[in-house]
mmCIF file of C-alpha atoms and ligand atoms in Angstrom:
data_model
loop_
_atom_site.group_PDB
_atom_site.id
_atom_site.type_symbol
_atom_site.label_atom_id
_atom_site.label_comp_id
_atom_site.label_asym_id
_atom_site.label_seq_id
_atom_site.Cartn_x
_atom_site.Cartn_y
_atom_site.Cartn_z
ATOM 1 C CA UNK F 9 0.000 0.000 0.000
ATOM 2 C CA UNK F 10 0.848 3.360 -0.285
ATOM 3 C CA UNK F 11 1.293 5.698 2.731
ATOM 4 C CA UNK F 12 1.537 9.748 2.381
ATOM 5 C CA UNK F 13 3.722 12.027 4.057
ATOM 6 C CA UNK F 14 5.629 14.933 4.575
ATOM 7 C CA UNK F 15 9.423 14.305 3.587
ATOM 8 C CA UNK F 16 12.676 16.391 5.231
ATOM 9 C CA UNK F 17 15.292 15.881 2.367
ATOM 10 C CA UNK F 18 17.931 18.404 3.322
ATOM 11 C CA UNK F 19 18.528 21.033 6.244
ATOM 12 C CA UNK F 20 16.139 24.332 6.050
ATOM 13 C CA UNK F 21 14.468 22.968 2.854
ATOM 14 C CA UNK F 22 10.557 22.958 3.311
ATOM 15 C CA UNK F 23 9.258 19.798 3.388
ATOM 16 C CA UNK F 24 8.067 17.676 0.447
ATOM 17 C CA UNK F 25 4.674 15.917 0.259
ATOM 18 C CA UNK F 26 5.114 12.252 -1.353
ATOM 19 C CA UNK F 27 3.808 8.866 -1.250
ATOM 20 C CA UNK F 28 5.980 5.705 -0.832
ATOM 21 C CA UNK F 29 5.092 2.051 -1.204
ATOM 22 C CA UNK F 30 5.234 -0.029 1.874
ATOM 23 C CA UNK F 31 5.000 -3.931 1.962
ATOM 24 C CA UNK F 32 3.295 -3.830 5.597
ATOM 25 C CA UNK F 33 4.168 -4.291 8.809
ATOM 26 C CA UNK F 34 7.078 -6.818 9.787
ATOM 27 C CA UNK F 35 7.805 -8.886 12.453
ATOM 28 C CA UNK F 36 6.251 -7.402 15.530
ATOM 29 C CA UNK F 37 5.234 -4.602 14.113
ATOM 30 C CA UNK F 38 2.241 -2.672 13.306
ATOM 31 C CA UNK F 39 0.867 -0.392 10.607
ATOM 32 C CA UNK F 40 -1.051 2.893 12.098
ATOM 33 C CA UNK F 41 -3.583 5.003 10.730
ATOM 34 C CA UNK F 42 -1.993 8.101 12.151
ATOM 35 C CA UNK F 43 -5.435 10.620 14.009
ATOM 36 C CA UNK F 44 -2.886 13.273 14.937
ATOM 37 C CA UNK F 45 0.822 13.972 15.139
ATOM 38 C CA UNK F 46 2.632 16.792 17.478
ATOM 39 C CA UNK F 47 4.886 19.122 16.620
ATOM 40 C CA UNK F 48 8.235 18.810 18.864
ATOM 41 C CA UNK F 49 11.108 21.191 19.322
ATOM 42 C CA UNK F 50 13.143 18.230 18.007
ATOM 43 C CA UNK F 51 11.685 18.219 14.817
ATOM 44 C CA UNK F 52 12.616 22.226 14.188
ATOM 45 C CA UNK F 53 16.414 21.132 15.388
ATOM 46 C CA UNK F 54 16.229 18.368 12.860
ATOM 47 C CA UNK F 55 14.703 20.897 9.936
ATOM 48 C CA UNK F 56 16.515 24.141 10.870
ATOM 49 C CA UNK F 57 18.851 23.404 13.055
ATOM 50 C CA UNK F 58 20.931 20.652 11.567
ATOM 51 C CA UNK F 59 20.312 17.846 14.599
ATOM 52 C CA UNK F 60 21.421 14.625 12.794
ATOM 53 C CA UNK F 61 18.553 12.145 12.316
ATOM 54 C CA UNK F 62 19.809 8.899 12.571
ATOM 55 C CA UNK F 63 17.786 7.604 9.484
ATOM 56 C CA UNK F 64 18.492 8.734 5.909
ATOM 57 C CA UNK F 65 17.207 11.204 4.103
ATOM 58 C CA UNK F 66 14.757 11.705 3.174
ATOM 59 C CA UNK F 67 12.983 10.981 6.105
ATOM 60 C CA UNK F 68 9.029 11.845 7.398
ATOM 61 C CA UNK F 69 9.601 13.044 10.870
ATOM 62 C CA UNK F 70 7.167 13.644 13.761
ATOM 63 C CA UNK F 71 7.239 11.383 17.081
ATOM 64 C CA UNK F 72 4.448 12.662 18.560
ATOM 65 C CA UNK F 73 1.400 10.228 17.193
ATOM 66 C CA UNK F 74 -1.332 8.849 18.158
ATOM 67 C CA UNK F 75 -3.933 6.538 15.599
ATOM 68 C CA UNK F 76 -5.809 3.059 14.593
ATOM 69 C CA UNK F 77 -3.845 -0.318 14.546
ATOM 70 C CA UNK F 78 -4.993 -1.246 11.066
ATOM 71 C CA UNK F 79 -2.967 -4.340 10.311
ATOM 72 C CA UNK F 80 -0.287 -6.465 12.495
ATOM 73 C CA UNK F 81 3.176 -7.967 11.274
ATOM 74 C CA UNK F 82 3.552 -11.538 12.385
ATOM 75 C CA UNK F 83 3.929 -12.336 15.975
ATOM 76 C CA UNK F 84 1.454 -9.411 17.105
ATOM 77 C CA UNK F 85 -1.884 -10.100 18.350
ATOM 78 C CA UNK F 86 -5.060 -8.574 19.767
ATOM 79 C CA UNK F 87 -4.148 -5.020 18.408
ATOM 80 C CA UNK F 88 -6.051 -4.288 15.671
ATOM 81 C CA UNK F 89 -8.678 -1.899 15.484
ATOM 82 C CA UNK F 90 -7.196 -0.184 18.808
ATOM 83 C CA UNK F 91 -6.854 3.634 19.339
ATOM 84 C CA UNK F 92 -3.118 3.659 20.314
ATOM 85 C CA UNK F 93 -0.624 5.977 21.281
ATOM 86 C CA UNK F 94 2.690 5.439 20.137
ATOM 87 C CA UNK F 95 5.979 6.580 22.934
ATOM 88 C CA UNK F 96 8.454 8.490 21.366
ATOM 89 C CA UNK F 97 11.140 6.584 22.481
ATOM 90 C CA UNK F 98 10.377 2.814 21.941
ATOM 91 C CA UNK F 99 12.743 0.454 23.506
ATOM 92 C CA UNK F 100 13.335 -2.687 22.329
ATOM 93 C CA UNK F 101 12.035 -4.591 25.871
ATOM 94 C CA UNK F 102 14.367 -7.243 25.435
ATOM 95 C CA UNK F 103 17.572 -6.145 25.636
ATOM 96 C CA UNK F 104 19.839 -6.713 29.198
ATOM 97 C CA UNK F 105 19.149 -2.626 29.799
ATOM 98 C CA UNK F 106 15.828 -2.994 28.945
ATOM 99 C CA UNK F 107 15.174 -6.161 31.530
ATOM 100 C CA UNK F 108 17.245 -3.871 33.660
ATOM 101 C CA UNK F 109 13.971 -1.236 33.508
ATOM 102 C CA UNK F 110 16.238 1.195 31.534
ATOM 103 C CA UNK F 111 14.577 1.118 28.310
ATOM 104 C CA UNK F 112 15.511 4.865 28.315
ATOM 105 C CA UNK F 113 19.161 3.560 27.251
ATOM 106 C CA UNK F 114 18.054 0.403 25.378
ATOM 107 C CA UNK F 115 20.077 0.825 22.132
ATOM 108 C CA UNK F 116 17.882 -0.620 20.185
ATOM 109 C CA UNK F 117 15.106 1.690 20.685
ATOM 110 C CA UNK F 118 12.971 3.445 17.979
ATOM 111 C CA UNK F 119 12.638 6.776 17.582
ATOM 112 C CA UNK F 120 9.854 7.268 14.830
ATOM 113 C CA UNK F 121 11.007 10.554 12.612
ATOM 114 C CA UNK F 122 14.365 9.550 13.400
ATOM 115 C CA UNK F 123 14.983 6.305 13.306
ATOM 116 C CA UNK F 124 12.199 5.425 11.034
ATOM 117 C CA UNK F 125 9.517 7.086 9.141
ATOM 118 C CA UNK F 126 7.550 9.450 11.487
ATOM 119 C CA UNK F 127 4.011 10.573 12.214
ATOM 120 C CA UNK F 128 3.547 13.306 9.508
ATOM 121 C CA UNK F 129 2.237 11.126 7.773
ATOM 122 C CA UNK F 130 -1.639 9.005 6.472
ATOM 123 C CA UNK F 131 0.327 6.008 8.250
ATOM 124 C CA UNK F 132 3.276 4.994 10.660
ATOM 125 C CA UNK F 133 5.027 1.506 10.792
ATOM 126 C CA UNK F 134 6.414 1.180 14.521
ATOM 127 C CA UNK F 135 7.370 -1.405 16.892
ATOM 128 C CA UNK F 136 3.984 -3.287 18.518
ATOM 129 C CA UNK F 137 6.175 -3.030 21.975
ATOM 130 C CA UNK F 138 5.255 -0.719 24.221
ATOM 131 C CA UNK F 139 2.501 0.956 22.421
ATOM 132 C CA UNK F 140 -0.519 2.364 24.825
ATOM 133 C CA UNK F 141 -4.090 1.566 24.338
ATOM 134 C CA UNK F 142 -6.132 4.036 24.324
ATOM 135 C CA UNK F 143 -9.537 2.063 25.524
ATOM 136 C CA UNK F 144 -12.623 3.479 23.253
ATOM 137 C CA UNK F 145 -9.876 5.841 21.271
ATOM 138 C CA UNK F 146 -10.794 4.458 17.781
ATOM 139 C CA UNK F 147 -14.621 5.759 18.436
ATOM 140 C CA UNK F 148 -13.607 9.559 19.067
ATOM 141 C CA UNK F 149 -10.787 10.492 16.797
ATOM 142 C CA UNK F 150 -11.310 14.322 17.795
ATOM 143 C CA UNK F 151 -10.173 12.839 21.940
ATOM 144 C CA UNK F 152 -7.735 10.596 20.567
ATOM 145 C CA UNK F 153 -5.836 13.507 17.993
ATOM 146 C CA UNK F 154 -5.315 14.932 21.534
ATOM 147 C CA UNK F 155 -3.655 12.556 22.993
ATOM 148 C CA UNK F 156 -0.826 12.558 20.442
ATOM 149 C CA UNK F 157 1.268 15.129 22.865
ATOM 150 C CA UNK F 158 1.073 12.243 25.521
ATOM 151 C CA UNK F 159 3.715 10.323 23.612
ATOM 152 C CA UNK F 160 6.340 12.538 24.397
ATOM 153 C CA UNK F 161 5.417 16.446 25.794
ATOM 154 C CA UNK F 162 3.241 15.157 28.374
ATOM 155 C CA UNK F 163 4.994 11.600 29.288
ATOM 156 C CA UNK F 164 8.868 13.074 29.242
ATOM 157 C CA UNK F 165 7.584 15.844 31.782
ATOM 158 C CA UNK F 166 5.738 12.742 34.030
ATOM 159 C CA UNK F 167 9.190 11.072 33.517
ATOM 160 C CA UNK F 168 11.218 14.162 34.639
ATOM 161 C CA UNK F 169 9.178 14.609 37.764
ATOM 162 C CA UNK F 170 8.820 11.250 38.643
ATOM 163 C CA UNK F 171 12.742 10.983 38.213
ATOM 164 C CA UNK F 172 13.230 14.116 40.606
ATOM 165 C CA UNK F 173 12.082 12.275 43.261
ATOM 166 C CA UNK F 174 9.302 15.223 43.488
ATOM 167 C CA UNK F 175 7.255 14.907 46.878
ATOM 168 C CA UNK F 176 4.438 16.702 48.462
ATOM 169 C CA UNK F 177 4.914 20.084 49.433
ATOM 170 C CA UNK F 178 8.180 20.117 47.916
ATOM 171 C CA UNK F 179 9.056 23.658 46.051
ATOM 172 C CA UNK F 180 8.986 23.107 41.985
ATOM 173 C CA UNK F 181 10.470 25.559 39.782
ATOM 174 C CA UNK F 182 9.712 24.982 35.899
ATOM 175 C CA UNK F 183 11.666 26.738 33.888
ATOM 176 C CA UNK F 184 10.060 27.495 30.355
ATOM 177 C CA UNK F 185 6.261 26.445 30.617
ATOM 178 C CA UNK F 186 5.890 25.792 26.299
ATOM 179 C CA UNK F 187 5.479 22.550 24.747
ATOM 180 C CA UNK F 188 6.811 20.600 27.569
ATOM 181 C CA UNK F 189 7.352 22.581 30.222
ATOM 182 C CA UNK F 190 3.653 23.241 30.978
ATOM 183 C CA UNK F 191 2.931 19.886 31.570
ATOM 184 C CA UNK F 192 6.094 18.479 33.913
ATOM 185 C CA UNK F 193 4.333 22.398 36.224
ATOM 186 C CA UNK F 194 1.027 20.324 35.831
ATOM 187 C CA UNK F 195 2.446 17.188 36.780
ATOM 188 C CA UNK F 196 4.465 18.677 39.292
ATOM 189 C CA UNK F 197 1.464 20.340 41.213
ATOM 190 C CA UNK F 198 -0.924 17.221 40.728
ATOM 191 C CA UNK F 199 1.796 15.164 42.558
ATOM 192 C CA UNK F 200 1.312 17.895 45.513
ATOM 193 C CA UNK F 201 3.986 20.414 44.983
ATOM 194 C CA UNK F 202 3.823 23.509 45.172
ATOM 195 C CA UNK F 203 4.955 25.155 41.438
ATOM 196 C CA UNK F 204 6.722 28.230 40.176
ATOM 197 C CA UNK F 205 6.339 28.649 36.475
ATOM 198 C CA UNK F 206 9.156 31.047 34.975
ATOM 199 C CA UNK F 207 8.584 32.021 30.681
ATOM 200 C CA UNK F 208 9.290 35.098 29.219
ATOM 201 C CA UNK F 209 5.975 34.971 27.260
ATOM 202 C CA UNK F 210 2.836 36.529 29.579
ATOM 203 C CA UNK F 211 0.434 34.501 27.665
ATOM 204 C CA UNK F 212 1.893 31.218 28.486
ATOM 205 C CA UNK F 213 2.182 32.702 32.442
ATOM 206 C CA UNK F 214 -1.197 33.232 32.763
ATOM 207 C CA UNK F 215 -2.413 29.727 31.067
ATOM 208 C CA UNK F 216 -0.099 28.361 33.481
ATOM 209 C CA UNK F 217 -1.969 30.536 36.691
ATOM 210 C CA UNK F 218 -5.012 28.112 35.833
ATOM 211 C CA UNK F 219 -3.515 25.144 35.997
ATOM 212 C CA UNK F 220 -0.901 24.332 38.644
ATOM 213 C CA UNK F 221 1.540 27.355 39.104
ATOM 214 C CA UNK F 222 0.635 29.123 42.289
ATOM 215 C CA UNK F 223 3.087 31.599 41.360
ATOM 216 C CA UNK F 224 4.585 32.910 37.978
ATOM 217 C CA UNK F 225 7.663 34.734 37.052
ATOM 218 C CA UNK F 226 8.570 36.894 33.597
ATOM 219 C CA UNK F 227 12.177 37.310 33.223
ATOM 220 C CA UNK F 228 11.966 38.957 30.221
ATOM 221 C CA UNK F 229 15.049 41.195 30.144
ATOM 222 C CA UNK F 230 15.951 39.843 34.025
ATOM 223 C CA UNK F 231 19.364 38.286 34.391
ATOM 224 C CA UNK F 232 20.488 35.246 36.432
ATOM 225 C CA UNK F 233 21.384 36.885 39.879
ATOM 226 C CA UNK F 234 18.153 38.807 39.550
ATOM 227 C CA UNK F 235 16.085 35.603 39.063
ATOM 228 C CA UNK F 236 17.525 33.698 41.914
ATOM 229 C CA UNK F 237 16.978 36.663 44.032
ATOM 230 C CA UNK F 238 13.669 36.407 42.951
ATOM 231 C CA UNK F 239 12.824 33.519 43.352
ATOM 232 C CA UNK F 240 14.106 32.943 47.017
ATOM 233 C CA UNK F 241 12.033 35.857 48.062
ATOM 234 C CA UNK F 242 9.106 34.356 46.986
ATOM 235 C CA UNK F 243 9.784 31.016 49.029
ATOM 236 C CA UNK F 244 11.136 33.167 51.866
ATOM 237 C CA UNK F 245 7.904 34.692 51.363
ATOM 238 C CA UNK F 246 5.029 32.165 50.857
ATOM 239 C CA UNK F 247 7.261 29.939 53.392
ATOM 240 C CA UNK F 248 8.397 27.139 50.756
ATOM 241 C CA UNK F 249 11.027 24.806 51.533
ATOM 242 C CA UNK F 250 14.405 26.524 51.519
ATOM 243 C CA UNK F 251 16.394 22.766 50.476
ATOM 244 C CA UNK F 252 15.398 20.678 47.821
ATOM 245 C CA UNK F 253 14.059 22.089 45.294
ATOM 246 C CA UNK F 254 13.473 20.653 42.166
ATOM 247 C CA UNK F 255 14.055 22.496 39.184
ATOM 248 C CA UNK F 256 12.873 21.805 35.542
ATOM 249 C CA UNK F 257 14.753 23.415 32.585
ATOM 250 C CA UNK F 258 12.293 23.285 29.767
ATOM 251 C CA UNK F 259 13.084 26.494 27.633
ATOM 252 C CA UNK F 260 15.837 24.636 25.953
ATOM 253 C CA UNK F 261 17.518 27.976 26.095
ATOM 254 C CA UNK F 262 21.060 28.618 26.674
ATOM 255 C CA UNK F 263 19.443 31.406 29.500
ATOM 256 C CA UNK F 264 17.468 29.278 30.801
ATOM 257 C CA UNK F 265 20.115 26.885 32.006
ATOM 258 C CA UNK F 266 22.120 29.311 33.442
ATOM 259 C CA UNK F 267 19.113 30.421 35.573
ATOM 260 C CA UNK F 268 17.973 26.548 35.965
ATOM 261 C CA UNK F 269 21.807 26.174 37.728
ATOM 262 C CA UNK F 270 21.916 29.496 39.413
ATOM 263 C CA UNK F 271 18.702 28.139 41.513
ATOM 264 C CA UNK F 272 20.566 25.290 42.651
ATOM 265 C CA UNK F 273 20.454 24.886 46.693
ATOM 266 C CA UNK F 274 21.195 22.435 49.055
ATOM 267 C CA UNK F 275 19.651 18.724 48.218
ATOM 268 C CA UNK F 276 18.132 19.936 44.982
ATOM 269 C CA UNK F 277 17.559 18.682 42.101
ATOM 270 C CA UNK F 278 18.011 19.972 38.441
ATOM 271 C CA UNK F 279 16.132 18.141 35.873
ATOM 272 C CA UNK F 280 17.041 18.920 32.333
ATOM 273 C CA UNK F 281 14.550 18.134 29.916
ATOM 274 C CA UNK F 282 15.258 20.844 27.145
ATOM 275 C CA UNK F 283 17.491 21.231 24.637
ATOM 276 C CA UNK F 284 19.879 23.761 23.802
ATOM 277 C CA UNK F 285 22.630 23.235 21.367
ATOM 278 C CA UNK F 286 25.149 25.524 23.346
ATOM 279 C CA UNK F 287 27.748 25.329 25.524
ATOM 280 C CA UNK F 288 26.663 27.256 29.543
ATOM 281 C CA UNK F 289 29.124 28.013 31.441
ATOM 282 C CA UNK F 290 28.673 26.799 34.976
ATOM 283 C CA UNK F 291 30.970 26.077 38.462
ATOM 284 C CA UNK F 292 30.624 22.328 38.224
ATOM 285 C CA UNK F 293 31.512 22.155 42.261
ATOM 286 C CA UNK F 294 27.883 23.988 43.458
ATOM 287 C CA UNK F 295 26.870 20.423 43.402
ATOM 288 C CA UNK F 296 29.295 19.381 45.747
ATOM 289 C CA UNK F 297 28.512 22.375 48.099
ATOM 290 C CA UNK F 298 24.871 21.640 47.929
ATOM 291 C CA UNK F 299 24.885 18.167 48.083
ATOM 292 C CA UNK F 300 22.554 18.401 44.645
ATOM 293 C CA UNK F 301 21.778 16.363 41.546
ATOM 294 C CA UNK F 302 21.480 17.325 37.949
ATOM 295 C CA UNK F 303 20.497 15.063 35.648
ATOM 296 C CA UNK F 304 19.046 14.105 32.397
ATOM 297 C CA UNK F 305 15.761 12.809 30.868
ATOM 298 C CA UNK F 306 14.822 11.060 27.763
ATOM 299 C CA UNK F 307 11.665 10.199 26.234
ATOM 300 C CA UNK F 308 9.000 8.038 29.102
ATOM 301 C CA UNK F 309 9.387 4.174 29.734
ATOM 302 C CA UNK F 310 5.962 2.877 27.779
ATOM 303 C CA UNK F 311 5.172 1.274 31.181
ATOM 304 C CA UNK F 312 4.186 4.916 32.553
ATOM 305 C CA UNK F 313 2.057 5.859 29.684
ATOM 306 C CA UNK F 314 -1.032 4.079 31.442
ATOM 307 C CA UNK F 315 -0.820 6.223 34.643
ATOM 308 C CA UNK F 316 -0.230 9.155 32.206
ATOM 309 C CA UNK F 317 -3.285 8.429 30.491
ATOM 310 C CA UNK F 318 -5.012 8.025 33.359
ATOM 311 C CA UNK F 319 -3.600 11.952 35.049
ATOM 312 C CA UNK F 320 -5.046 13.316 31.908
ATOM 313 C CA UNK F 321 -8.218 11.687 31.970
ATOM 314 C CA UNK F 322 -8.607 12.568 35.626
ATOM 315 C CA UNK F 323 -8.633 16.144 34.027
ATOM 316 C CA UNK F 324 -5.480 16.655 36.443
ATOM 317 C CA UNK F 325 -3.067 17.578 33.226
ATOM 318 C CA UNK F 326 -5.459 20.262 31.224
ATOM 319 C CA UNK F 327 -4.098 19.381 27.363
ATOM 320 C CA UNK F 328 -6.781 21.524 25.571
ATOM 321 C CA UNK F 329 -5.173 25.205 26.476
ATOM 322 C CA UNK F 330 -2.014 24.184 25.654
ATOM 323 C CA UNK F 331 -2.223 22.795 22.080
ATOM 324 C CA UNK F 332 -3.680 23.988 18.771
ATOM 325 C CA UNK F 333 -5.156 21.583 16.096
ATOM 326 C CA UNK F 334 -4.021 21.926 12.284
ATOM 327 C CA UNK F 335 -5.081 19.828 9.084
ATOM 328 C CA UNK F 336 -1.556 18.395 8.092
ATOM 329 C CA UNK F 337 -1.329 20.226 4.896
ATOM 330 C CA UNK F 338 -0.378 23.294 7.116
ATOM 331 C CA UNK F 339 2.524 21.376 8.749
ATOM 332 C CA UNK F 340 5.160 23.782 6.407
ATOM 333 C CA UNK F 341 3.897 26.714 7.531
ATOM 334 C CA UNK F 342 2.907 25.962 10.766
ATOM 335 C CA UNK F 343 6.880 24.559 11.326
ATOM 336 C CA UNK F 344 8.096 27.993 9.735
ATOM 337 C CA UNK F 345 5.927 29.876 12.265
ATOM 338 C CA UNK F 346 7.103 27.777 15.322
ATOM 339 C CA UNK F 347 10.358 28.549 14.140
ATOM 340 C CA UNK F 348 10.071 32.303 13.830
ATOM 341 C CA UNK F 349 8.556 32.071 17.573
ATOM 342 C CA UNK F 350 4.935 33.107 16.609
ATOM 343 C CA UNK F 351 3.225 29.888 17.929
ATOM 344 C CA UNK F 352 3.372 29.318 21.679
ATOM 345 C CA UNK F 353 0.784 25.748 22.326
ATOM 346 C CA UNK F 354 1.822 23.069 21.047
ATOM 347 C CA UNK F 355 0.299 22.333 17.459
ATOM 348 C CA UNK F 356 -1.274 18.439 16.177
ATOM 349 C CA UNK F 357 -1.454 18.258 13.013
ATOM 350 C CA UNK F 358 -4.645 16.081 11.638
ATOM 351 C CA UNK F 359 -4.020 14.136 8.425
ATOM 352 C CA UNK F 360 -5.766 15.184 5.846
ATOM 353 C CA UNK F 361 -4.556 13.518 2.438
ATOM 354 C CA UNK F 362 -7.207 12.287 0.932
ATOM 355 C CA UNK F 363 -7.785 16.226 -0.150
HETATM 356 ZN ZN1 LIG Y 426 9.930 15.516 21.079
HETATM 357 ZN ZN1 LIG Y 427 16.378 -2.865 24.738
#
């Protein structure tokens, strides 16, 4: 069969609309009938920025999917028909590091839009491991095009937190509340802390004011000692926990890191979850002094996407005021306008080839 899709084919060209024969799924995989597809951050540092993908071009990126099983390679069973979403980061589950429970490293994983053919796309071919079923999903396609941002935004920011070792009452500081960042301040306050959401964009502030920041911070035009000043007044303030805090850099901003490690105190933690291509410029020992962690995240082990599911249905992680749907045609533009800054939710792009 024939499956459409956007193509990348070089660095900063737009992308190319084509159709390519497939022979079906393989070996325990499936073929998806993508309902919606998010737009990452990744995907502009693959386009514009000049991220490697590990696949050749061209390649149809987009990792953020969620569709229909509509057929099953051999070896896979019971899937089709089901509403799925797909992780971003799909380990292989059989690996040593994967029995170890750190399919995060598995080196085998899958990546679609990197390591294979992505989500911008009529269809997907992915791995039948791991995938989450979305019970009912294949009956409302406008709920399940939703859920596409659970397969990475809103899972790597449950991942992050749950990482952090993020208690009640414990002080959370999110640092860029965009695409990802929103949800690990949602995630953070429906686990019972108490959130600080820092953007430079007022808009995003005051979507975050309804849903889990008790406090919010512009620092538009503020530099680093000014933030940390900042923000210790307002736990001196609103008597937060002076220790432990647990920081989230989400900007992906080279400023953003610096302020992420300039709010460093004693037992905290520093989560980095963004991506900046940049080198920062920090005094490695203020983790010594403070007895702190820093540490990385990537993508959410598939066997957290159930209790992710299950936050959002709870209506405890809002997703409609912080994405925007599109009818994939628009997927150029709408890239070219995330990249020029003008588009602050994060958009899903609904496939609409057939037109
Ligand atoms: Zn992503
Ligand atoms: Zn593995």
């Amino acid at each position: 069969m024939k499956i459409h899709g956007y193509e990348m084919r070089a660095v900063r060209q737009p992308l190319v609309r084509a159709a390519r024969e497939i022979d079906g799924p393989g070996k325990g995989e499936v073929l998806v009938r993508v309902v919606g597809c998010g737009v990452c951050h990744t995907d502009l540092g693959f386009l514009y920025e000049g991220v490697p993908v590990r696949h050749a071009l061209p390649l149809v990126l987009g990792h953020e999917i969620a569709g229909v099983v509509v057929s099953e390679g051999e070896g896979v069973s019971g899937l089709s028909g089901k509403a799925v979403i797909v992780p971003a980061v799909i380990p292989c589950g059989a690996c040593a590091i994967c029995r170890r429970g750190r399919g995060d490293l598995c080196r085998k994983q899958v990546f679609p839009g990197n390591d294979v053919h992505g989500g911008f796309a009529s269809h997907v071919v992915v791995p039948a491991q791991g995938l989450c079923v979305v019970p009912g999903g294949e009956r409302d396609p406008a709920m399940l095009a939703r859920l596409s941002v659970v397969a990475d935004a809103v899972s790597t920011a449950y991942q992050a937190v749950l990482k952090s070792g993020l208690s009640n009452d414990d002080f959370a500081v999110s640092i860029g509340v965009g695409g990802v960042g929103n949800f690990a301040a949602q995630i953070a306050a429906a686990r019972g802390a108490r959130v600080l959401a820092i953007d430079v964009d007022d808009g995003r502030l005051g979507r975050m004011r309804e849903h889990g920041a008790e406090w919010t911070l512009n620092v538009r035009g503020m530099g680093t000692d000014d933030i940390r000043k900042r923000v210790r007044e307002i736990a001196k303030t609103f008597g937060l926990p002076q220790t432990e805090w647990k920081i989230f850099e989400t900007s992906g901003t080279g400023a953003g890191q610096s302020a992420a490690w300039a709010l460093l105190t004693y037992g905290a933690v520093l989560s980095v979850v963004g991506f900046h291509p940049g080198d920062v410029s920090v005094r490695l020992s203020n983790l010594m002094a403070f007895a702190a962690r820093a540490e990385g995240t990537w993508g959410c082990l598939p066997e957290h996407f159930p209790a992710v599911l299950e936050l959002v249905r709870e209506g405890r992680i809002a997703l409609d005021p912080f994405i925007e749907m599109h009818p994939m045609s628009e997927l150029p533009q709408v890239l070219e306008q995330m990249n020029r800054h003008e588009i602050t939710r994060r958009p899903v792009l609904l496939p609409d080839f057939e037109k």
